[in-house]
CSV table of C-alpha atoms and ligand atoms in Angstrom, one decimal:
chain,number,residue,atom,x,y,z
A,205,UNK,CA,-64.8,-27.1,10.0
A,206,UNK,CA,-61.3,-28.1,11.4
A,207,UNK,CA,-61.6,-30.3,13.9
A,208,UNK,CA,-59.1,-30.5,17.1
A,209,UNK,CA,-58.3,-33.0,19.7
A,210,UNK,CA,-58.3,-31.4,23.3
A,211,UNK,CA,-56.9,-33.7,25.8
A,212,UNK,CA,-57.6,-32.8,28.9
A,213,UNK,CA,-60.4,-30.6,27.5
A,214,UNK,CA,-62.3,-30.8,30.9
A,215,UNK,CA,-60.1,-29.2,33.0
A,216,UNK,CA,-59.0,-26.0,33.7
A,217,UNK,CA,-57.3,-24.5,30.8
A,218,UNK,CA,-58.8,-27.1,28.5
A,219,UNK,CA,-61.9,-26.4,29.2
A,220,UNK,CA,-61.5,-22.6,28.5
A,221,UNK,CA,-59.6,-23.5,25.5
A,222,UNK,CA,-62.6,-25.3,24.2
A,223,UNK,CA,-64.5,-22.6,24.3
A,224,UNK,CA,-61.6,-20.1,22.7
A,225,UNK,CA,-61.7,-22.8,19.6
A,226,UNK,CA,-65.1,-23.0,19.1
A,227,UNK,CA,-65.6,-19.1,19.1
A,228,UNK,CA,-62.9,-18.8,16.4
A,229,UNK,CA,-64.5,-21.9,14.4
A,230,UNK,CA,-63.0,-24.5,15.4
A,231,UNK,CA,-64.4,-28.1,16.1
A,232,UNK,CA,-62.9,-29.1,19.7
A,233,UNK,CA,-63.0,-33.0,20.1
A,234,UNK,CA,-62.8,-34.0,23.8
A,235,UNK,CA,-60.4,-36.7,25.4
A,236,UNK,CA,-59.9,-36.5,29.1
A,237,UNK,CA,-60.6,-39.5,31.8
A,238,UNK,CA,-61.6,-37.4,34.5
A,239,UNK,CA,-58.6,-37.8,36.7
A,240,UNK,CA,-58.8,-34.5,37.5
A,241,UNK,CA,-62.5,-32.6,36.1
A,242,UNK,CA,-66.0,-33.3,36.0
A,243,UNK,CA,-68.4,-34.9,33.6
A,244,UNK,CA,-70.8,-31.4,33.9
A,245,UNK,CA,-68.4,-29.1,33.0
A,246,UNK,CA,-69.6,-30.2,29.3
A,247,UNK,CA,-72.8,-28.4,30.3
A,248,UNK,CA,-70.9,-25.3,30.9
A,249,UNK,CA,-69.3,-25.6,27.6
A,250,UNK,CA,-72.2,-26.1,26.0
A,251,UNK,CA,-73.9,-23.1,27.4
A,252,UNK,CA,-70.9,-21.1,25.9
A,253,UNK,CA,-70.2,-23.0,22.7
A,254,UNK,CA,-73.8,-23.0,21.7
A,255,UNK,CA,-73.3,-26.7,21.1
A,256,UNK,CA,-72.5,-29.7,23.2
A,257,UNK,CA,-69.0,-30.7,22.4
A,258,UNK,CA,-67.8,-34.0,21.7
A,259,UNK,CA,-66.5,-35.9,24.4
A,260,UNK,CA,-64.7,-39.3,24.7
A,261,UNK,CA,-64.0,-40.3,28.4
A,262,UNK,CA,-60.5,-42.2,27.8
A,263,UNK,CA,-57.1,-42.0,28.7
A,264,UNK,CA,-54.3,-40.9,26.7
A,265,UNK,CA,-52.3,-43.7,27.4
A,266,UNK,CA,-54.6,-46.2,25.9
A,267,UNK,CA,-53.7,-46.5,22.2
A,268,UNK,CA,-57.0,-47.8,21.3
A,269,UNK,CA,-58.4,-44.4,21.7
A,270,UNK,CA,-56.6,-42.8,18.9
A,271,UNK,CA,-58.1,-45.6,16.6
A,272,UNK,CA,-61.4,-44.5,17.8
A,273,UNK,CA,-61.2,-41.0,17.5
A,274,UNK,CA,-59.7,-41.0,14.2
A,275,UNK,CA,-62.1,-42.8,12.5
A,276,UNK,CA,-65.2,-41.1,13.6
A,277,UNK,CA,-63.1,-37.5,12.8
A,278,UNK,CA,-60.7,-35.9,10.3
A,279,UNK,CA,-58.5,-34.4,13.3
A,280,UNK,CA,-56.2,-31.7,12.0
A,281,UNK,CA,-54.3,-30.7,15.1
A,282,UNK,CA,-54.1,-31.8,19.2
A,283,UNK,CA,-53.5,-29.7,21.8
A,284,UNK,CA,-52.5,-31.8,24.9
A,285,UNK,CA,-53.2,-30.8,28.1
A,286,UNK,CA,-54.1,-34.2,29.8
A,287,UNK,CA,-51.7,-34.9,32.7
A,288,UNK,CA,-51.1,-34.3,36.1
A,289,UNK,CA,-49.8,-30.9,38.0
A,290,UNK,CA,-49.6,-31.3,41.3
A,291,UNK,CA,-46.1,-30.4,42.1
A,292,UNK,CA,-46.4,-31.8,45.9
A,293,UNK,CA,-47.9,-35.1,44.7
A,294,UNK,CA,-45.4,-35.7,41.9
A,295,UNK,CA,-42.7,-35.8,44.7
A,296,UNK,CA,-45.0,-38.5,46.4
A,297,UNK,CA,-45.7,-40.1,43.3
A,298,UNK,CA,-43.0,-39.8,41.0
A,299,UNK,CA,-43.4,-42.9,38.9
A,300,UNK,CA,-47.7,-41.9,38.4
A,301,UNK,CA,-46.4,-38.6,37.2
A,302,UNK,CA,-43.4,-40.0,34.5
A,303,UNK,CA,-46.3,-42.6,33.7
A,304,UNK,CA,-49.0,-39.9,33.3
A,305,UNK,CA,-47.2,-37.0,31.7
A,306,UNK,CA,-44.3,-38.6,29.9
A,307,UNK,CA,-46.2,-42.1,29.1
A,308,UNK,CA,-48.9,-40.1,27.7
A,309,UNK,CA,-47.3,-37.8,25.5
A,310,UNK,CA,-45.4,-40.3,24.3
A,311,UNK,CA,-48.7,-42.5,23.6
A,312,UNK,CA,-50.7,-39.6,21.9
A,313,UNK,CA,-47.6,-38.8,19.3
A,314,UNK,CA,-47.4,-42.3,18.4
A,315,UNK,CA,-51.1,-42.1,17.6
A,316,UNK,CA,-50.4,-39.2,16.0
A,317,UNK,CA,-47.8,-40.3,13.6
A,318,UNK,CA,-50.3,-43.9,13.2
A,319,UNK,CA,-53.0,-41.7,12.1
A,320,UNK,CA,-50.8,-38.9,9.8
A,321,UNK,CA,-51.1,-35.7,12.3
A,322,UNK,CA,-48.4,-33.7,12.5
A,323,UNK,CA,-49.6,-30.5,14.0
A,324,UNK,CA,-49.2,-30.5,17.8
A,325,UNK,CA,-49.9,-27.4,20.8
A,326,UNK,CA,-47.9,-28.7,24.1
A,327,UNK,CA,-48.6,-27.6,27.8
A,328,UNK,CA,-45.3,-26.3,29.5
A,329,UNK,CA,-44.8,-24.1,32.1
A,330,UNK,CA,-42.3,-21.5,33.4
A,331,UNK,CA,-41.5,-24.1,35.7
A,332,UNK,CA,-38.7,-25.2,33.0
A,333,UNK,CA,-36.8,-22.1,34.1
A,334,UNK,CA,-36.4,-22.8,38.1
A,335,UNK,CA,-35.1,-19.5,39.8
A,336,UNK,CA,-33.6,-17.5,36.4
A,337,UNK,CA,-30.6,-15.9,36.2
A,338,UNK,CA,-31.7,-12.7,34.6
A,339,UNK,CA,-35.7,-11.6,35.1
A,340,UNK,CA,-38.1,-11.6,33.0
A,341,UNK,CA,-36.1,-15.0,31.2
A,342,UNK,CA,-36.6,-15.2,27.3
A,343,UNK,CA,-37.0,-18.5,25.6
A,344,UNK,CA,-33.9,-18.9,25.4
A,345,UNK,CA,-32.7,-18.8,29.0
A,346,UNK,CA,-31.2,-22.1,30.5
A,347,UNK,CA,-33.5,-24.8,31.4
A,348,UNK,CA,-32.8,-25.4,35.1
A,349,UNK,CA,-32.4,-28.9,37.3
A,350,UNK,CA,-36.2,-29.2,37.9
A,351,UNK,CA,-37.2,-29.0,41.3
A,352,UNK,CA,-39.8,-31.8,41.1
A,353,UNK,CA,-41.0,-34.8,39.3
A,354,UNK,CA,-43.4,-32.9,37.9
A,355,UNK,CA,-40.9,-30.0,36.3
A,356,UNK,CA,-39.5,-32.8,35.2
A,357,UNK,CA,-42.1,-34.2,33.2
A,358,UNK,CA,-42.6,-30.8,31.4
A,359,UNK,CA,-38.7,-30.7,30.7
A,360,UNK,CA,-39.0,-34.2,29.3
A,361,UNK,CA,-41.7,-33.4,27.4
A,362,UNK,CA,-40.5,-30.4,25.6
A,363,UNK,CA,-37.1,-32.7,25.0
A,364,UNK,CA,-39.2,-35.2,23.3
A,365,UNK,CA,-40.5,-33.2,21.2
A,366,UNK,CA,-37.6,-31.5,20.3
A,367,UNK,CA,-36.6,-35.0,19.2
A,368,UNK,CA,-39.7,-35.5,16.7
A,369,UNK,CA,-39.5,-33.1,13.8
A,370,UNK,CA,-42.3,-35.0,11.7
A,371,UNK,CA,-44.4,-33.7,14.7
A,372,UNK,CA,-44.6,-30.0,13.8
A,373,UNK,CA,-45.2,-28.7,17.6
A,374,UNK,CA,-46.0,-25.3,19.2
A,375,UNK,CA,-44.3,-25.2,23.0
A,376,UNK,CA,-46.3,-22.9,24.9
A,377,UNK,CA,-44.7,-22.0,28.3
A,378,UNK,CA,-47.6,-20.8,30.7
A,379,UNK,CA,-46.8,-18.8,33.9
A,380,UNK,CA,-49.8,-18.4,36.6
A,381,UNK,CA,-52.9,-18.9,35.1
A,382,UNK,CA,-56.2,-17.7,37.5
A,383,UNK,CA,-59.1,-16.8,36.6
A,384,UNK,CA,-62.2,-17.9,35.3
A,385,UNK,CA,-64.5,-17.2,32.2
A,386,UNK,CA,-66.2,-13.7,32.8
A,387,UNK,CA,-69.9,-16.0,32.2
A,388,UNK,CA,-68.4,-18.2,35.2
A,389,UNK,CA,-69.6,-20.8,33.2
A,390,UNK,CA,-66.6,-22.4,33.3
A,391,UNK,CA,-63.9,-22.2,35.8
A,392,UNK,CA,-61.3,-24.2,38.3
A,393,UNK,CA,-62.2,-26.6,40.1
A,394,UNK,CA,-59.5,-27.7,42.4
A,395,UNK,CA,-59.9,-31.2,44.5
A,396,UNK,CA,-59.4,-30.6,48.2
A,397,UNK,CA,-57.5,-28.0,50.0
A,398,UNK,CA,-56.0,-25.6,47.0
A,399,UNK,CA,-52.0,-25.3,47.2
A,400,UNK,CA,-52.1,-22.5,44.2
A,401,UNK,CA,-52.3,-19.3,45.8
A,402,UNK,CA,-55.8,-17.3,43.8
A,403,UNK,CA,-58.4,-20.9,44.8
A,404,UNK,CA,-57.3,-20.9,48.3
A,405,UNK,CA,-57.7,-16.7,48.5
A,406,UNK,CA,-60.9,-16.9,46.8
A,407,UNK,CA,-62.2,-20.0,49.2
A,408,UNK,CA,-60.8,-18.2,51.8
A,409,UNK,CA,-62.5,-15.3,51.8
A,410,UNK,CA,-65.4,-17.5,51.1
A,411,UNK,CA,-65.4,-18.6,54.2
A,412,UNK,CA,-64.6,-22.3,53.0
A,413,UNK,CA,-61.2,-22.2,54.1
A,414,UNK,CA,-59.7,-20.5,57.0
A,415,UNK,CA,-57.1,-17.5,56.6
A,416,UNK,CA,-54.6,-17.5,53.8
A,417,UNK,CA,-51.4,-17.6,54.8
A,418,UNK,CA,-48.4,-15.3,52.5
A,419,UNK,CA,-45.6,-18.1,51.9
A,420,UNK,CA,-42.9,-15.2,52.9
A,421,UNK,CA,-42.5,-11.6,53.5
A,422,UNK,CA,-38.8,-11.6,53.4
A,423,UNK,CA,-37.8,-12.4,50.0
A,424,UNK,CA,-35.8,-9.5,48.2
A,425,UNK,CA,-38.8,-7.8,45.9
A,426,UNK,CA,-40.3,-4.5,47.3
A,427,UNK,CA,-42.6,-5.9,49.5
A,428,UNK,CA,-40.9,-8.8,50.9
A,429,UNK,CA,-43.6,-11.2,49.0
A,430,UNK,CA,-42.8,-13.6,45.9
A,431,UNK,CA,-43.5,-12.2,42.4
A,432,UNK,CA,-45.5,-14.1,39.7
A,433,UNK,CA,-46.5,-13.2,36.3
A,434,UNK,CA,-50.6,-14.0,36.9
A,435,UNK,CA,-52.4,-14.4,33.0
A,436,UNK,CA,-56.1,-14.5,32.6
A,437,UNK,CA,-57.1,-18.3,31.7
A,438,UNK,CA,-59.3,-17.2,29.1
A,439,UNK,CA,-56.0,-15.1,27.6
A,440,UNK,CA,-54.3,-18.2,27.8
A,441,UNK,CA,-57.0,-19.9,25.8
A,442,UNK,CA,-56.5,-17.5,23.5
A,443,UNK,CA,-52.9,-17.9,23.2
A,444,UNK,CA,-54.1,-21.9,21.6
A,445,UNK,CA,-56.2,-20.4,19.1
A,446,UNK,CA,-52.8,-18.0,17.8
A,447,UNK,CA,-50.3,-21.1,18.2
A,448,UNK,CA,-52.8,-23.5,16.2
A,449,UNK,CA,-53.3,-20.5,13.6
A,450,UNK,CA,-49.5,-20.5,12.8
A,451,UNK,CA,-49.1,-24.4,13.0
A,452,UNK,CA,-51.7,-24.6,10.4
A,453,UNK,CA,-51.2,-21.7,8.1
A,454,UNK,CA,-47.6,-23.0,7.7
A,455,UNK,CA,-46.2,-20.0,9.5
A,456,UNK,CA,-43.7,-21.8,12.4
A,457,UNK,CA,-39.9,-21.1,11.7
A,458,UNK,CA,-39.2,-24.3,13.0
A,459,UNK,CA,-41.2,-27.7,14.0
A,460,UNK,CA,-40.3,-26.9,17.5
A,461,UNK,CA,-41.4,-24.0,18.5
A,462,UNK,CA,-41.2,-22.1,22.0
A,463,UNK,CA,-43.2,-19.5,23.4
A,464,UNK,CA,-43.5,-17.6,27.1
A,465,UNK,CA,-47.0,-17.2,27.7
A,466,UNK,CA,-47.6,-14.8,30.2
A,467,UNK,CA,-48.9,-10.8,30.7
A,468,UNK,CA,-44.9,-9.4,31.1
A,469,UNK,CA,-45.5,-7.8,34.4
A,470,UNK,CA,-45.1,-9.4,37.7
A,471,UNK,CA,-47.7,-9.3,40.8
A,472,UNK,CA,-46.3,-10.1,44.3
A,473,UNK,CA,-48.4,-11.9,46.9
A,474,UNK,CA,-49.7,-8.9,48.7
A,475,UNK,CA,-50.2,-7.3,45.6
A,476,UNK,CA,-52.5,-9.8,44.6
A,477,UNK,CA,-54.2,-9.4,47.4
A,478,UNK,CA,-55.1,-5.7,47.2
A,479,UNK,CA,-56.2,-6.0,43.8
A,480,UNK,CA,-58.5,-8.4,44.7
A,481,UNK,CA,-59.6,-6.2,47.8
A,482,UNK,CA,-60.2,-3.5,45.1
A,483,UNK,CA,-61.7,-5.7,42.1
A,484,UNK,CA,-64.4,-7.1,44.8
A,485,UNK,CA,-64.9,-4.6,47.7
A,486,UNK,CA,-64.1,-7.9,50.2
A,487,UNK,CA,-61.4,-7.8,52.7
A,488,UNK,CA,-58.9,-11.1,52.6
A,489,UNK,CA,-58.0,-12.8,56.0
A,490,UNK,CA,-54.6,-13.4,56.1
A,491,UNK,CA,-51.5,-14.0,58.0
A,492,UNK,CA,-47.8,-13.6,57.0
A,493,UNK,CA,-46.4,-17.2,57.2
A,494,UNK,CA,-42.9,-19.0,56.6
A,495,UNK,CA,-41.4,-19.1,53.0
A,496,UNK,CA,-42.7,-22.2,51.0
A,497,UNK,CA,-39.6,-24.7,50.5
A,498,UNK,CA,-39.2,-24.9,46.9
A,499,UNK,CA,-40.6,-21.4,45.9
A,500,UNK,CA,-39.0,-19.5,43.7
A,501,UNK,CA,-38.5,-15.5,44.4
A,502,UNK,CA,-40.0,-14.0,41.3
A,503,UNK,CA,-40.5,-14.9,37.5
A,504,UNK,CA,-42.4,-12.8,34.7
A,505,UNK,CA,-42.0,-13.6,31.1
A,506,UNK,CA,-39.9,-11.9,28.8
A,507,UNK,CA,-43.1,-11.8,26.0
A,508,UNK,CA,-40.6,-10.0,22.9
A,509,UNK,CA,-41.3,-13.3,21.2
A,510,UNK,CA,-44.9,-14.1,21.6
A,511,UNK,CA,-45.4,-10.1,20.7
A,512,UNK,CA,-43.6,-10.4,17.4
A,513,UNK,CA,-44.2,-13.5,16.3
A,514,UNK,CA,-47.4,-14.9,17.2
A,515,UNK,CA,-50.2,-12.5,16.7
A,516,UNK,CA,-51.5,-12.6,20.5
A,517,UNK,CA,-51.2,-10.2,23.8
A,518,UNK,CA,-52.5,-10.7,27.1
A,519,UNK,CA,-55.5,-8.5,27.5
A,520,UNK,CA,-56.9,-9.2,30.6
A,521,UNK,CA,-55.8,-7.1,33.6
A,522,UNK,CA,-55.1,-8.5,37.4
A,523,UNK,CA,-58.2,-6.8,38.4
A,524,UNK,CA,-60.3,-8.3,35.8
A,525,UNK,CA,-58.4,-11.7,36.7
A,526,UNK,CA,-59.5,-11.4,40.3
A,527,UNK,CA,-63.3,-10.2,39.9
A,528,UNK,CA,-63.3,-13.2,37.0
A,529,UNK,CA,-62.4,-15.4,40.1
A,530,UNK,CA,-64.6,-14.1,42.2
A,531,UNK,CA,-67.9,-14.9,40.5
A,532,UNK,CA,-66.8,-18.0,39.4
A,533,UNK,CA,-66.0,-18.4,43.3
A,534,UNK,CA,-69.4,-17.0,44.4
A,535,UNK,CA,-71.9,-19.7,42.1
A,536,UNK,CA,-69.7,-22.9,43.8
A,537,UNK,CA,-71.1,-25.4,46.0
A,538,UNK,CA,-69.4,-25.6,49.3
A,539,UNK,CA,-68.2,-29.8,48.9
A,540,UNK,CA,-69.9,-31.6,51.8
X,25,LIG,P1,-56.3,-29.9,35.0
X,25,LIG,O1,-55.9,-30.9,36.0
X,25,LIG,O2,-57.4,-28.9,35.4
X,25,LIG,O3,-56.6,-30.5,33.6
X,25,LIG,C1,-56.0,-31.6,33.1
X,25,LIG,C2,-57.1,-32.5,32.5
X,25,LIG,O4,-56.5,-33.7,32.0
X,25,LIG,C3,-58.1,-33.0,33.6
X,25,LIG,O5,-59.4,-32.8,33.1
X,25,LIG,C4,-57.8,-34.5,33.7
X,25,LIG,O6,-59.0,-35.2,34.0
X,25,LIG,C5,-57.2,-34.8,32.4
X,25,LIG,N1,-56.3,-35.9,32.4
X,25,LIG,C6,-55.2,-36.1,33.2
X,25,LIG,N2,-54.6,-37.3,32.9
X,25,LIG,C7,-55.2,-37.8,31.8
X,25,LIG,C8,-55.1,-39.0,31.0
X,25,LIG,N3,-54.1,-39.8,31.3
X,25,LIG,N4,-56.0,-39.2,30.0
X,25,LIG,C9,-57.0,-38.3,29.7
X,25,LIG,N5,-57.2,-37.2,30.5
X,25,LIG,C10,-56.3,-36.9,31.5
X,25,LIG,O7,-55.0,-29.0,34.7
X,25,LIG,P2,-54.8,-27.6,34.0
X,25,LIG,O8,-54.5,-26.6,35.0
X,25,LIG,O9,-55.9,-27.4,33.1
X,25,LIG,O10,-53.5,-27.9,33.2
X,25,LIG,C11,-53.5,-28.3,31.8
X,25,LIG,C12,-52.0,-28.5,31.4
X,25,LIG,O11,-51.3,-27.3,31.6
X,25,LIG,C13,-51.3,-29.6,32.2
X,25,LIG,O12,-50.4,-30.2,31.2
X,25,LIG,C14,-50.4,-28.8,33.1
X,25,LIG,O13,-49.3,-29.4,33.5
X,25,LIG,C15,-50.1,-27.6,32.3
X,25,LIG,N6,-49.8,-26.4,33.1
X,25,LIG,C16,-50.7,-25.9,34.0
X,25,LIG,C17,-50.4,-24.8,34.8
X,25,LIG,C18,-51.4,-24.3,35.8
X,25,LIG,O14,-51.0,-23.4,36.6
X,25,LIG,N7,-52.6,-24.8,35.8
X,25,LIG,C19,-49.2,-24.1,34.6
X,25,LIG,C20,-48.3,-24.6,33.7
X,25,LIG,C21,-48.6,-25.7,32.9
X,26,LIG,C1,-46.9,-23.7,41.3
X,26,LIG,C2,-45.9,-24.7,40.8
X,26,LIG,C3,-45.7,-24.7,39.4
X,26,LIG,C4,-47.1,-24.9,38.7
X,26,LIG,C5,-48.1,-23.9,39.2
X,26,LIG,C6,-49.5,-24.3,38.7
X,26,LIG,C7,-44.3,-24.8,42.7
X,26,LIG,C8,-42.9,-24.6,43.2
X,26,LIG,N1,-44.6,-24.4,41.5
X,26,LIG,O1,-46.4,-22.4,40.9
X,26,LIG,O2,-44.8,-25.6,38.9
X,26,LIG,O3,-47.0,-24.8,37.3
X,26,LIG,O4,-48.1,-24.0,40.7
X,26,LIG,O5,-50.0,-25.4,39.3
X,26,LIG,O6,-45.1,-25.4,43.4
X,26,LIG,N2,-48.8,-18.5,47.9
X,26,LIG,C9,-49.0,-18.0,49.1
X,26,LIG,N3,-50.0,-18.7,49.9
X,26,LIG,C10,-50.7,-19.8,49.4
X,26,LIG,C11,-50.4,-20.2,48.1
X,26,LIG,C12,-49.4,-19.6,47.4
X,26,LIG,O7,-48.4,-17.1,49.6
X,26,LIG,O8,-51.6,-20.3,50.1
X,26,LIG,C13,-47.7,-17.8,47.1
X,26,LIG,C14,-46.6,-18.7,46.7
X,26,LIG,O9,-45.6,-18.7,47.7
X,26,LIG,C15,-46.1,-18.1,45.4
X,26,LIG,C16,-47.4,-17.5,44.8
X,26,LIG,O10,-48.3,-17.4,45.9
X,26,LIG,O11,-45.2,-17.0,45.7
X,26,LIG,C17,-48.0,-18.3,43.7
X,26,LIG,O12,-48.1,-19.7,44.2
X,26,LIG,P1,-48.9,-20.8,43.4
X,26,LIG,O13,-50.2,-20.3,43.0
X,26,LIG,O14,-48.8,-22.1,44.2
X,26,LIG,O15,-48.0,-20.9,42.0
X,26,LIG,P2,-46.4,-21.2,41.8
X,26,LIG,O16,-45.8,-21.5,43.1
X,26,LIG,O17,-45.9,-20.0,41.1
């Protein structure tokens, strides 16, 4: 069995990921130091795995963790999703996010190259491309200023790694994920009031939170509303599985690779809305609000690449996305 170091494997696309891995054979080993996740979503993934996964509480940071993990395990590949993501706190926070995202990337591939692994699957984001100046961008459109720490810690990142061919690394750019896994199982758990636009409908209409509010209906897209490429999480778990598949059969090009990962069509606001109105037969409060400072106006991915070269597609549609998100909503526990 190949075994494969998830950091941040407790959280939201890690978790999912876990799961994707161990359905195609794979032996996930968990790192994450619960920054940002919860100790029982290992009983979710062991419902769905069939098998409790194995789990080190640690940080990324600490070097000593490497040291641990590598000697108890015959780790073939990491994905690394451990860091932080909240693009309002990074501004707050700048020097938790550099130390966090950068500090720990930097950490884990000196681990890596301590211990001899060379394969690597890295969590960007679309973020990289700010506003584009051509929609859908491909991957090779202009990395834009970032507009937060946080962009900045992806742009950084990907530099990095550009920097370290002995680390043979698989870039995966991620636009919106939502959803959850259809057994909501598993799912997101956002701390507080959510500032990503699906958790705060679907708590919304729960009744947890009061209406949403659209961020703009005067942007120039059809309806006013900004447009987002949404992807099914359990999609983008998928997307792992293909991206560790080609680091590992020897198939990359390159040893820094780049890849949109996204569905190709863009979703305004309001559309999002109605779909979720017809995936669940409930109607969403809302009220049309200011534009968010710092939003872009719309961004899809341009998926030519991922299509011909790495063996996965989105399959999941918005509808499925939002009734995915709506179970996984509907089994919660209202935080006291
Ligand atoms: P998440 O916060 O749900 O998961 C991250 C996990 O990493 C959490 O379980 C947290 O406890 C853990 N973690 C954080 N710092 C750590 C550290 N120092 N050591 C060990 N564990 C640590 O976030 P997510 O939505 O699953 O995102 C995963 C990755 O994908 C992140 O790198 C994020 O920047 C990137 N990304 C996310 C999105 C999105 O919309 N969710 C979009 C683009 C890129
Ligand atoms: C944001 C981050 C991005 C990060 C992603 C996932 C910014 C500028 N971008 O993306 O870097 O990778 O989250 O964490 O913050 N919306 C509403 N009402 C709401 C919430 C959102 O109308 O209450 C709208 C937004 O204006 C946007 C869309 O919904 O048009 C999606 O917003 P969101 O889910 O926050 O994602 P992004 O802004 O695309």
């Amino acid at each position: 069995m190949t075994e494969v170091l998830v950091t941040g494997g407790l959280g939201f696309i890690g978790s999912h990921t876990v799961v994707s891995l161990a359905y195609a054979g794979f032996t996930p080993v968990i790192l994450d130091n619960l920054s940002n996740s919860r100790i029982s979503v290992l009983d979710g993934l062991e419902q769905l795995c069939g098998y409790r996964p194995v789990f080190y509480e640690g940080d990324v940071n600490n070097p000593e963790v490497y040291d641990r993990i590598c000697a108890a395990h015959t780790i073939q590949a990491v994905i690394h999703f451990a860091a932080f993501k909240a693009v309002g706190e990074s501004v707050e926070k700048p020097l938790a996010y550099y130390r966090n995202n950068v500090g720990g990337l930097i950490s884990l591939l000196e681990g890596m190259q301590k211990s001899g692994i060379s394969n690597l699957v890295f969590s960007s984001s679309c973020t990289v491309y700010g506003e584009p100046d051509h929609v859908p961008p491909d991957e090779s459109a202009p990395v834009k200023p970032a507009m937060s720490p946080y962009g900045a810690t992806k742009q950084m990142g990907e530099q990095i790694l550009r920097d370290i061919p002995s680390i043979r690394t698989q870039c995966l750019r991620y636009f919106n994920p939502i959803g959850a896994h259809e057994s909501a199982q598993i799912g997101e758990l956002p701390l507080g009031v959510p500032n990503n636009l699906v958790p705060y409908l679907t708590q919304s209409v729960a009744g947890w939170r009061g209406p949403l509010t659209v961020h703009g209906n005067d942007y120039p897209t059809p309806d006013g509303s900004c447009i987002r490429d949404y992807i099914h999480v359990m999609d983008l778990a998928e997307a792992h599985v293909a991206a560790l598949n080609r680091l590992l059969g020897g198939k990359s090009d390159s040893a820094f690779e780049v890849f949109n990962i996204g569905t190709g069509k863009g979703s305004s606001v309001l559309e999002v809305i109605q779909a979720f109105e017809e995936a669940t037969g409930e109607k969403v409060p809302f009220t049309i609000g200011p534009r968010r400072p710092g939003d872009i106006v719309q961004v899809w991915a341009d998926t030519q690449k991922v299509d011909n070269q790495l063996g996965w597609k989105a399959r999941r549609d918005l509808h499925t996305m939002m009734k995915d998100a709506w179970r996984w909503q509907q089994q919660l526990t209202r935080p006291s």
